[in-house]
């Protein structure tokens, strides 16, 4: 299958750095999205990686290693408002090309 | 605000009933996607439309159907409702319906089946 695996829950301290990992099936892989979703709200787009490497957008960065089937989302200078679920979603060739979402990682930021 | 609107925000109904959820995409977007999100399943893709035509189908039950109208708004019809259909239903839109495009999600409709 095109499984996406990510940890269920993580906690971190305000001002710290946290890395949220995501692993996926490499066969036919075509790209990976990260979305942020606050409780009861809509997911919002954070990043899309196709090529290996790190892409930085302000406090958030996303990394991809295609050969290892691995991605991470790095959040720096954590703020309380960063408490949310972070969804990893992958695309594969063949069949429906619609991104498949993981179950999300619930990040709790405490003072 | 993503620019995608969904109505109603909340819906409470009984088993066996039928409901219609409505979505208006962002201005200029031609493609609409429907997703179901429940606590135990995560975000599940149901169906995609592009410019009025069905483009991709996911884990959509036969009791569910959707369409996209000439003005590009979309409706998701859920019939013979069961308790397990209680979930958040999201609509998303994108400009051209291609896989690498960002999808912009609406605020969702929370459905409770009693």
PDB file of C-alpha atoms in Angstrom:
ATOM      1  CA  UNK A   1       0.000   0.000   0.000  1.00  0.00           C
ATOM      2  CA  UNK A   2       0.930   3.662   0.051  1.00  0.00           C
ATOM      3  CA  UNK A   3       1.190   3.855   3.800  1.00  0.00           C
ATOM      4  CA  UNK A   4       2.069   7.068   5.529  1.00  0.00           C
ATOM      5  CA  UNK A   5       3.364   6.732   9.053  1.00  0.00           C
ATOM      6  CA  UNK A   6       3.809   9.533  11.546  1.00  0.00           C
ATOM      7  CA  UNK A   7       3.800   9.654  15.340  1.00  0.00           C
ATOM      8  CA  UNK A   8       0.409  10.127  16.971  1.00  0.00           C
ATOM      9  CA  UNK A   9       1.392  12.775  19.474  1.00  0.00           C
ATOM     10  CA  UNK A  10       4.355  14.940  20.462  1.00  0.00           C
ATOM     11  CA  UNK A  11       4.895  17.540  23.149  1.00  0.00           C
ATOM     12  CA  UNK A  12       7.376  20.404  23.205  1.00  0.00           C
ATOM     13  CA  UNK A  13       8.157  23.564  25.120  1.00  0.00           C
ATOM     14  CA  UNK A  14       7.460  27.104  23.957  1.00  0.00           C
ATOM     15  CA  UNK A  15      10.543  28.559  22.273  1.00  0.00           C
ATOM     16  CA  UNK A  16      12.051  25.163  21.499  1.00  0.00           C
ATOM     17  CA  UNK A  17      12.518  23.278  18.212  1.00  0.00           C
ATOM     18  CA  UNK A  18      10.522  20.180  17.293  1.00  0.00           C
ATOM     19  CA  UNK A  19      10.887  17.736  14.407  1.00  0.00           C
ATOM     20  CA  UNK A  20       7.871  15.764  13.210  1.00  0.00           C
ATOM     21  CA  UNK A  21       8.797  12.724  11.129  1.00  0.00           C
ATOM     22  CA  UNK A  22       6.889  11.015   8.349  1.00  0.00           C
ATOM     23  CA  UNK A  23       7.789   7.809   6.516  1.00  0.00           C
ATOM     24  CA  UNK A  24       6.173   6.487   3.351  1.00  0.00           C
ATOM     25  CA  UNK A  25       6.379   3.827   0.683  1.00  0.00           C
ATOM     26  CA  UNK A  26       9.070   4.779  -1.853  1.00  0.00           C
ATOM     27  CA  UNK A  27       7.800   2.797  -4.851  1.00  0.00           C
ATOM     28  CA  UNK A  28       6.084   5.180  -7.264  1.00  0.00           C
ATOM     29  CA  UNK A  29       6.470   8.108  -4.884  1.00  0.00           C
ATOM     30  CA  UNK A  30       5.905  11.507  -6.463  1.00  0.00           C
ATOM     31  CA  UNK A  31       5.775  14.204  -3.806  1.00  0.00           C
ATOM     32  CA  UNK A  32       4.868  15.030  -0.218  1.00  0.00           C
ATOM     33  CA  UNK A  33       2.700  17.709   1.393  1.00  0.00           C
ATOM     34  CA  UNK A  34       2.558  18.979   4.954  1.00  0.00           C
ATOM     35  CA  UNK A  35      -0.625  20.589   6.283  1.00  0.00           C
ATOM     36  CA  UNK A  36      -1.423  22.140   9.664  1.00  0.00           C
ATOM     37  CA  UNK A  37      -4.837  21.591  11.224  1.00  0.00           C
ATOM     38  CA  UNK A  38      -6.061  23.241  14.406  1.00  0.00           C
ATOM     39  CA  UNK A  39      -8.739  21.330  16.292  1.00  0.00           C
ATOM     40  CA  UNK A  40     -12.106  21.552  14.544  1.00  0.00           C
ATOM     41  CA  UNK A  41     -10.720  23.697  11.741  1.00  0.00           C
ATOM     42  CA  UNK A  42      -9.704  23.175   8.123  1.00  0.00           C
ATOM     43  CA  UNK A  43      -6.247  21.921   7.168  1.00  0.00           C
ATOM     44  CA  UNK A  44      -3.982  24.674   5.822  1.00  0.00           C
ATOM     45  CA  UNK A  45      -1.087  24.113   3.432  1.00  0.00           C
ATOM     46  CA  UNK A  46       2.451  24.370   4.802  1.00  0.00           C
ATOM     47  CA  UNK A  47       4.787  22.854   2.202  1.00  0.00           C
ATOM     48  CA  UNK A  48       5.209  20.577  -0.803  1.00  0.00           C
ATOM     49  CA  UNK A  49       8.460  18.676  -1.450  1.00  0.00           C
ATOM     50  CA  UNK A  50       9.312  16.777  -4.611  1.00  0.00           C
ATOM     51  CA  UNK A  51      13.115  16.894  -4.631  1.00  0.00           C
ATOM     52  CA  UNK A  52      15.529  15.834  -1.915  1.00  0.00           C
ATOM     53  CA  UNK A  53      16.605  18.479   0.531  1.00  0.00           C
ATOM     54  CA  UNK A  54      15.430  21.097   2.953  1.00  0.00           C
ATOM     55  CA  UNK A  55      12.985  23.890   2.133  1.00  0.00           C
ATOM     56  CA  UNK A  56      12.684  26.714   4.624  1.00  0.00           C
ATOM     57  CA  UNK A  57       9.707  29.010   5.090  1.00  0.00           C
ATOM     58  CA  UNK A  58      10.137  31.243   8.095  1.00  0.00           C
ATOM     59  CA  UNK A  59       9.916  29.226  11.308  1.00  0.00           C
ATOM     60  CA  UNK A  60       8.850  26.093   9.420  1.00  0.00           C
ATOM     61  CA  UNK A  61      11.116  23.898   7.276  1.00  0.00           C
ATOM     62  CA  UNK A  62      10.383  20.643   5.475  1.00  0.00           C
ATOM     63  CA  UNK A  63      12.906  17.991   4.487  1.00  0.00           C
ATOM     64  CA  UNK A  64      12.625  15.106   2.040  1.00  0.00           C
ATOM     65  CA  UNK A  65      14.777  12.060   1.321  1.00  0.00           C
ATOM     66  CA  UNK A  66      13.261  10.151  -1.583  1.00  0.00           C
ATOM     67  CA  UNK A  67      15.646   7.193  -1.324  1.00  0.00           C
ATOM     68  CA  UNK A  68      14.900   6.697   2.372  1.00  0.00           C
ATOM     69  CA  UNK A  69      11.148   7.295   2.158  1.00  0.00           C
ATOM     70  CA  UNK A  70      11.438   9.894   4.867  1.00  0.00           C
ATOM     71  CA  UNK A  71      10.349  13.453   5.459  1.00  0.00           C
ATOM     72  CA  UNK A  72      10.261  15.747   8.429  1.00  0.00           C
ATOM     73  CA  UNK A  73       8.698  19.046   9.376  1.00  0.00           C
ATOM     74  CA  UNK A  74      10.878  21.242  11.562  1.00  0.00           C
ATOM     75  CA  UNK A  75       9.241  23.927  13.672  1.00  0.00           C
ATOM     76  CA  UNK A  76      11.531  26.498  15.312  1.00  0.00           C
ATOM     77  CA  UNK A  77      10.882  29.050  18.054  1.00  0.00           C
ATOM     78  CA  UNK A  78       7.708  27.238  19.011  1.00  0.00           C
ATOM     79  CA  UNK A  79       4.697  29.311  19.975  1.00  0.00           C
ATOM     80  CA  UNK A  80       1.587  28.234  21.836  1.00  0.00           C
ATOM     81  CA  UNK A  81      -0.435  28.758  18.649  1.00  0.00           C
ATOM     82  CA  UNK A  82       1.623  26.002  16.979  1.00  0.00           C
ATOM     83  CA  UNK A  83      -0.337  23.464  19.029  1.00  0.00           C
ATOM     84  CA  UNK A  84      -2.181  21.637  16.245  1.00  0.00           C
ATOM     85  CA  UNK A  85      -2.250  18.449  14.228  1.00  0.00           C
ATOM     86  CA  UNK A  86       0.338  18.200  11.443  1.00  0.00           C
ATOM     87  CA  UNK A  87      -0.713  16.070   8.492  1.00  0.00           C
ATOM     88  CA  UNK A  88       1.743  14.437   6.132  1.00  0.00           C
ATOM     89  CA  UNK A  89       0.270  13.548   2.694  1.00  0.00           C
ATOM     90  CA  UNK A  90       1.999  11.697  -0.126  1.00  0.00           C
ATOM     91  CA  UNK A  91       1.403  11.271  -3.838  1.00  0.00           C
ATOM     92  CA  UNK A  92       2.228   8.166  -5.879  1.00  0.00           C
ATOM     93  CA  UNK A  93       2.035   7.384  -9.597  1.00  0.00           C
ATOM     94  CA  UNK A  94      -0.567   4.899 -10.732  1.00  0.00           C
ATOM     95  CA  UNK A  95      -4.176   4.802  -9.685  1.00  0.00           C
ATOM     96  CA  UNK A  96      -5.604   7.972  -8.210  1.00  0.00           C
ATOM     97  CA  UNK A  97      -2.947  10.655  -7.907  1.00  0.00           C
ATOM     98  CA  UNK A  98      -4.835  12.382  -5.121  1.00  0.00           C
ATOM     99  CA  UNK A  99      -2.635  12.818  -2.033  1.00  0.00           C
ATOM    100  CA  UNK A 100      -3.076  10.201   0.683  1.00  0.00           C
ATOM    101  CA  UNK A 101      -3.092  11.709   4.151  1.00  0.00           C
ATOM    102  CA  UNK A 102      -1.531  10.232   7.251  1.00  0.00           C
ATOM    103  CA  UNK A 103      -3.495  10.313  10.507  1.00  0.00           C
ATOM    104  CA  UNK A 104      -1.609  13.363  11.674  1.00  0.00           C
ATOM    105  CA  UNK A 105       0.690  14.159  14.565  1.00  0.00           C
ATOM    106  CA  UNK A 106      -0.913  16.092  17.395  1.00  0.00           C
ATOM    107  CA  UNK A 107       1.642  18.607  18.695  1.00  0.00           C
ATOM    108  CA  UNK A 108       1.116  20.070  22.152  1.00  0.00           C
ATOM    109  CA  UNK A 109       3.207  23.123  23.004  1.00  0.00           C
ATOM    110  CA  UNK A 110       3.384  23.944  26.696  1.00  0.00           C
ATOM    111  CA  UNK A 111       4.832  26.992  28.474  1.00  0.00           C
TER     112      UNK A 111
ATOM    113  CA  UNK B   1      -9.954  32.404   5.358  1.00  0.00           C
ATOM    114  CA  UNK B   2      -9.229  30.094   2.423  1.00  0.00           C
ATOM    115  CA  UNK B   3     -11.983  31.464   0.202  1.00  0.00           C
ATOM    116  CA  UNK B   4     -13.772  28.100   0.145  1.00  0.00           C
ATOM    117  CA  UNK B   5     -17.226  28.173   1.711  1.00  0.00           C
ATOM    118  CA  UNK B   6     -19.249  25.268   3.030  1.00  0.00           C
ATOM    119  CA  UNK B   7     -22.796  25.090   4.337  1.00  0.00           C
ATOM    120  CA  UNK B   8     -24.161  24.168   6.739  1.00  0.00           C
ATOM    121  CA  UNK B   9     -21.514  24.332   9.482  1.00  0.00           C
ATOM    122  CA  UNK B  10     -23.330  21.811  11.640  1.00  0.00           C
ATOM    123  CA  UNK B  11     -25.933  19.192  10.836  1.00  0.00           C
ATOM    124  CA  UNK B  12     -27.737  16.847  13.213  1.00  0.00           C
ATOM    125  CA  UNK B  13     -29.949  14.162  11.747  1.00  0.00           C
ATOM    126  CA  UNK B  14     -31.232  10.661  12.357  1.00  0.00           C
ATOM    127  CA  UNK B  15     -30.205   7.295  10.982  1.00  0.00           C
ATOM    128  CA  UNK B  16     -31.784   6.485   7.628  1.00  0.00           C
ATOM    129  CA  UNK B  17     -32.095  10.125   6.605  1.00  0.00           C
ATOM    130  CA  UNK B  18     -30.552  11.936   3.644  1.00  0.00           C
ATOM    131  CA  UNK B  19     -28.582  15.186   3.750  1.00  0.00           C
ATOM    132  CA  UNK B  20     -26.915  17.495   1.243  1.00  0.00           C
ATOM    133  CA  UNK B  21     -23.695  19.358   1.937  1.00  0.00           C
ATOM    134  CA  UNK B  22     -22.788  22.334  -0.201  1.00  0.00           C
ATOM    135  CA  UNK B  23     -19.426  23.787  -1.205  1.00  0.00           C
ATOM    136  CA  UNK B  24     -18.372  26.845  -3.172  1.00  0.00           C
ATOM    137  CA  UNK B  25     -14.754  26.814  -4.364  1.00  0.00           C
ATOM    138  CA  UNK B  26     -12.338  29.732  -4.320  1.00  0.00           C
ATOM    139  CA  UNK B  27     -12.930  32.208  -7.102  1.00  0.00           C
ATOM    140  CA  UNK B  28     -11.236  30.896 -10.253  1.00  0.00           C
ATOM    141  CA  UNK B  29     -10.695  27.335  -9.000  1.00  0.00           C
ATOM    142  CA  UNK B  30     -12.113  24.681 -11.304  1.00  0.00           C
ATOM    143  CA  UNK B  31     -11.599  21.604  -9.162  1.00  0.00           C
ATOM    144  CA  UNK B  32     -13.390  20.512  -6.014  1.00  0.00           C
ATOM    145  CA  UNK B  33     -12.460  17.660  -3.671  1.00  0.00           C
ATOM    146  CA  UNK B  34     -14.522  16.096  -0.879  1.00  0.00           C
ATOM    147  CA  UNK B  35     -12.973  14.533   2.212  1.00  0.00           C
ATOM    148  CA  UNK B  36     -14.333  12.811   5.298  1.00  0.00           C
ATOM    149  CA  UNK B  37     -12.505  13.133   8.601  1.00  0.00           C
ATOM    150  CA  UNK B  38     -13.388  10.977  11.579  1.00  0.00           C
ATOM    151  CA  UNK B  39     -11.434  10.437  14.775  1.00  0.00           C
ATOM    152  CA  UNK B  40     -10.407   6.888  13.947  1.00  0.00           C
ATOM    153  CA  UNK B  41      -9.818   7.239  10.192  1.00  0.00           C
ATOM    154  CA  UNK B  42      -8.060  10.523   9.641  1.00  0.00           C
ATOM    155  CA  UNK B  43      -8.657  12.525   6.479  1.00  0.00           C
ATOM    156  CA  UNK B  44     -10.109  10.264   3.765  1.00  0.00           C
ATOM    157  CA  UNK B  45     -10.481  11.369   0.154  1.00  0.00           C
ATOM    158  CA  UNK B  46     -13.968  10.757  -1.240  1.00  0.00           C
ATOM    159  CA  UNK B  47     -14.233  12.257  -4.728  1.00  0.00           C
ATOM    160  CA  UNK B  48     -12.892  14.972  -7.046  1.00  0.00           C
ATOM    161  CA  UNK B  49     -14.621  17.028  -9.726  1.00  0.00           C
ATOM    162  CA  UNK B  50     -13.040  19.215 -12.362  1.00  0.00           C
ATOM    163  CA  UNK B  51     -15.135  21.713 -14.308  1.00  0.00           C
ATOM    164  CA  UNK B  52     -18.298  19.701 -13.787  1.00  0.00           C
ATOM    165  CA  UNK B  53     -16.873  16.260 -14.528  1.00  0.00           C
ATOM    166  CA  UNK B  54     -15.902  13.543 -12.071  1.00  0.00           C
ATOM    167  CA  UNK B  55     -12.113  13.170 -12.179  1.00  0.00           C
ATOM    168  CA  UNK B  56     -11.091  10.836  -9.355  1.00  0.00           C
ATOM    169  CA  UNK B  57     -12.828   8.605  -6.877  1.00  0.00           C
ATOM    170  CA  UNK B  58     -11.582   7.526  -3.479  1.00  0.00           C
ATOM    171  CA  UNK B  59     -13.226   5.658  -0.635  1.00  0.00           C
ATOM    172  CA  UNK B  60     -16.725   6.898  -1.352  1.00  0.00           C
ATOM    173  CA  UNK B  61     -19.609   4.663  -0.326  1.00  0.00           C
ATOM    174  CA  UNK B  62     -22.379   3.843  -2.795  1.00  0.00           C
ATOM    175  CA  UNK B  63     -24.817   5.627  -0.452  1.00  0.00           C
ATOM    176  CA  UNK B  64     -22.882   8.845  -1.114  1.00  0.00           C
ATOM    177  CA  UNK B  65     -22.932  10.829  -4.345  1.00  0.00           C
ATOM    178  CA  UNK B  66     -21.713  14.204  -5.487  1.00  0.00           C
ATOM    179  CA  UNK B  67     -21.921  16.584  -8.398  1.00  0.00           C
ATOM    180  CA  UNK B  68     -20.410  19.849  -9.553  1.00  0.00           C
ATOM    181  CA  UNK B  69     -22.701  22.375 -11.168  1.00  0.00           C
ATOM    182  CA  UNK B  70     -22.038  24.796 -14.075  1.00  0.00           C
ATOM    183  CA  UNK B  71     -21.336  27.601 -11.599  1.00  0.00           C
ATOM    184  CA  UNK B  72     -18.676  25.261 -10.101  1.00  0.00           C
ATOM    185  CA  UNK B  73     -20.283  24.839  -6.709  1.00  0.00           C
ATOM    186  CA  UNK B  74     -20.531  21.249  -5.566  1.00  0.00           C
ATOM    187  CA  UNK B  75     -22.910  19.204  -3.468  1.00  0.00           C
ATOM    188  CA  UNK B  76     -22.266  15.982  -1.568  1.00  0.00           C
ATOM    189  CA  UNK B  77     -25.356  13.875  -0.960  1.00  0.00           C
ATOM    190  CA  UNK B  78     -25.320  11.352   1.875  1.00  0.00           C
ATOM    191  CA  UNK B  79     -28.243   8.940   2.061  1.00  0.00           C
ATOM    192  CA  UNK B  80     -29.422   6.091   4.310  1.00  0.00           C
ATOM    193  CA  UNK B  81     -27.280   7.630   6.997  1.00  0.00           C
ATOM    194  CA  UNK B  82     -25.670   5.423   9.621  1.00  0.00           C
ATOM    195  CA  UNK B  83     -24.160   6.297  12.994  1.00  0.00           C
ATOM    196  CA  UNK B  84     -20.704   5.726  11.528  1.00  0.00           C
ATOM    197  CA  UNK B  85     -21.217   8.516   9.002  1.00  0.00           C
ATOM    198  CA  UNK B  86     -20.850  11.054  11.795  1.00  0.00           C
ATOM    199  CA  UNK B  87     -17.734  13.005  10.874  1.00  0.00           C
ATOM    200  CA  UNK B  88     -16.341  16.288   9.621  1.00  0.00           C
ATOM    201  CA  UNK B  89     -16.809  16.664   5.875  1.00  0.00           C
ATOM    202  CA  UNK B  90     -14.364  18.981   4.160  1.00  0.00           C
ATOM    203  CA  UNK B  91     -14.461  20.424   0.705  1.00  0.00           C
ATOM    204  CA  UNK B  92     -11.242  21.668  -0.881  1.00  0.00           C
ATOM    205  CA  UNK B  93     -10.567  23.413  -4.160  1.00  0.00           C
ATOM    206  CA  UNK B  94      -7.616  23.925  -6.459  1.00  0.00           C
ATOM    207  CA  UNK B  95      -7.089  25.845  -9.661  1.00  0.00           C
ATOM    208  CA  UNK B  96      -6.627  23.088 -12.242  1.00  0.00           C
ATOM    209  CA  UNK B  97      -7.130  19.846 -10.365  1.00  0.00           C
ATOM    210  CA  UNK B  98      -3.588  18.598 -10.859  1.00  0.00           C
ATOM    211  CA  UNK B  99      -1.999  16.547  -8.146  1.00  0.00           C
ATOM    212  CA  UNK B 100       0.844  18.878  -7.172  1.00  0.00           C
ATOM    213  CA  UNK B 101      -1.398  21.883  -6.639  1.00  0.00           C
ATOM    214  CA  UNK B 102      -2.130  23.175  -3.173  1.00  0.00           C
ATOM    215  CA  UNK B 103      -5.633  22.357  -2.062  1.00  0.00           C
ATOM    216  CA  UNK B 104      -7.486  25.049  -0.131  1.00  0.00           C
ATOM    217  CA  UNK B 105      -9.867  23.612   2.420  1.00  0.00           C
ATOM    218  CA  UNK B 106     -13.210  24.993   3.505  1.00  0.00           C
ATOM    219  CA  UNK B 107     -14.229  25.206   7.186  1.00  0.00           C
ATOM    220  CA  UNK B 108     -16.054  21.879   7.042  1.00  0.00           C
ATOM    221  CA  UNK B 109     -19.511  20.581   7.876  1.00  0.00           C
ATOM    222  CA  UNK B 110     -19.808  18.672  11.132  1.00  0.00           C
ATOM    223  CA  UNK B 111     -22.367  15.908  10.700  1.00  0.00           C
ATOM    224  CA  UNK B 112     -23.845  14.099  13.672  1.00  0.00           C
ATOM    225  CA  UNK B 113     -26.082  11.122  13.011  1.00  0.00           C
ATOM    226  CA  UNK B 114     -28.188  10.076  16.008  1.00  0.00           C
TER     227      UNK B 114
END
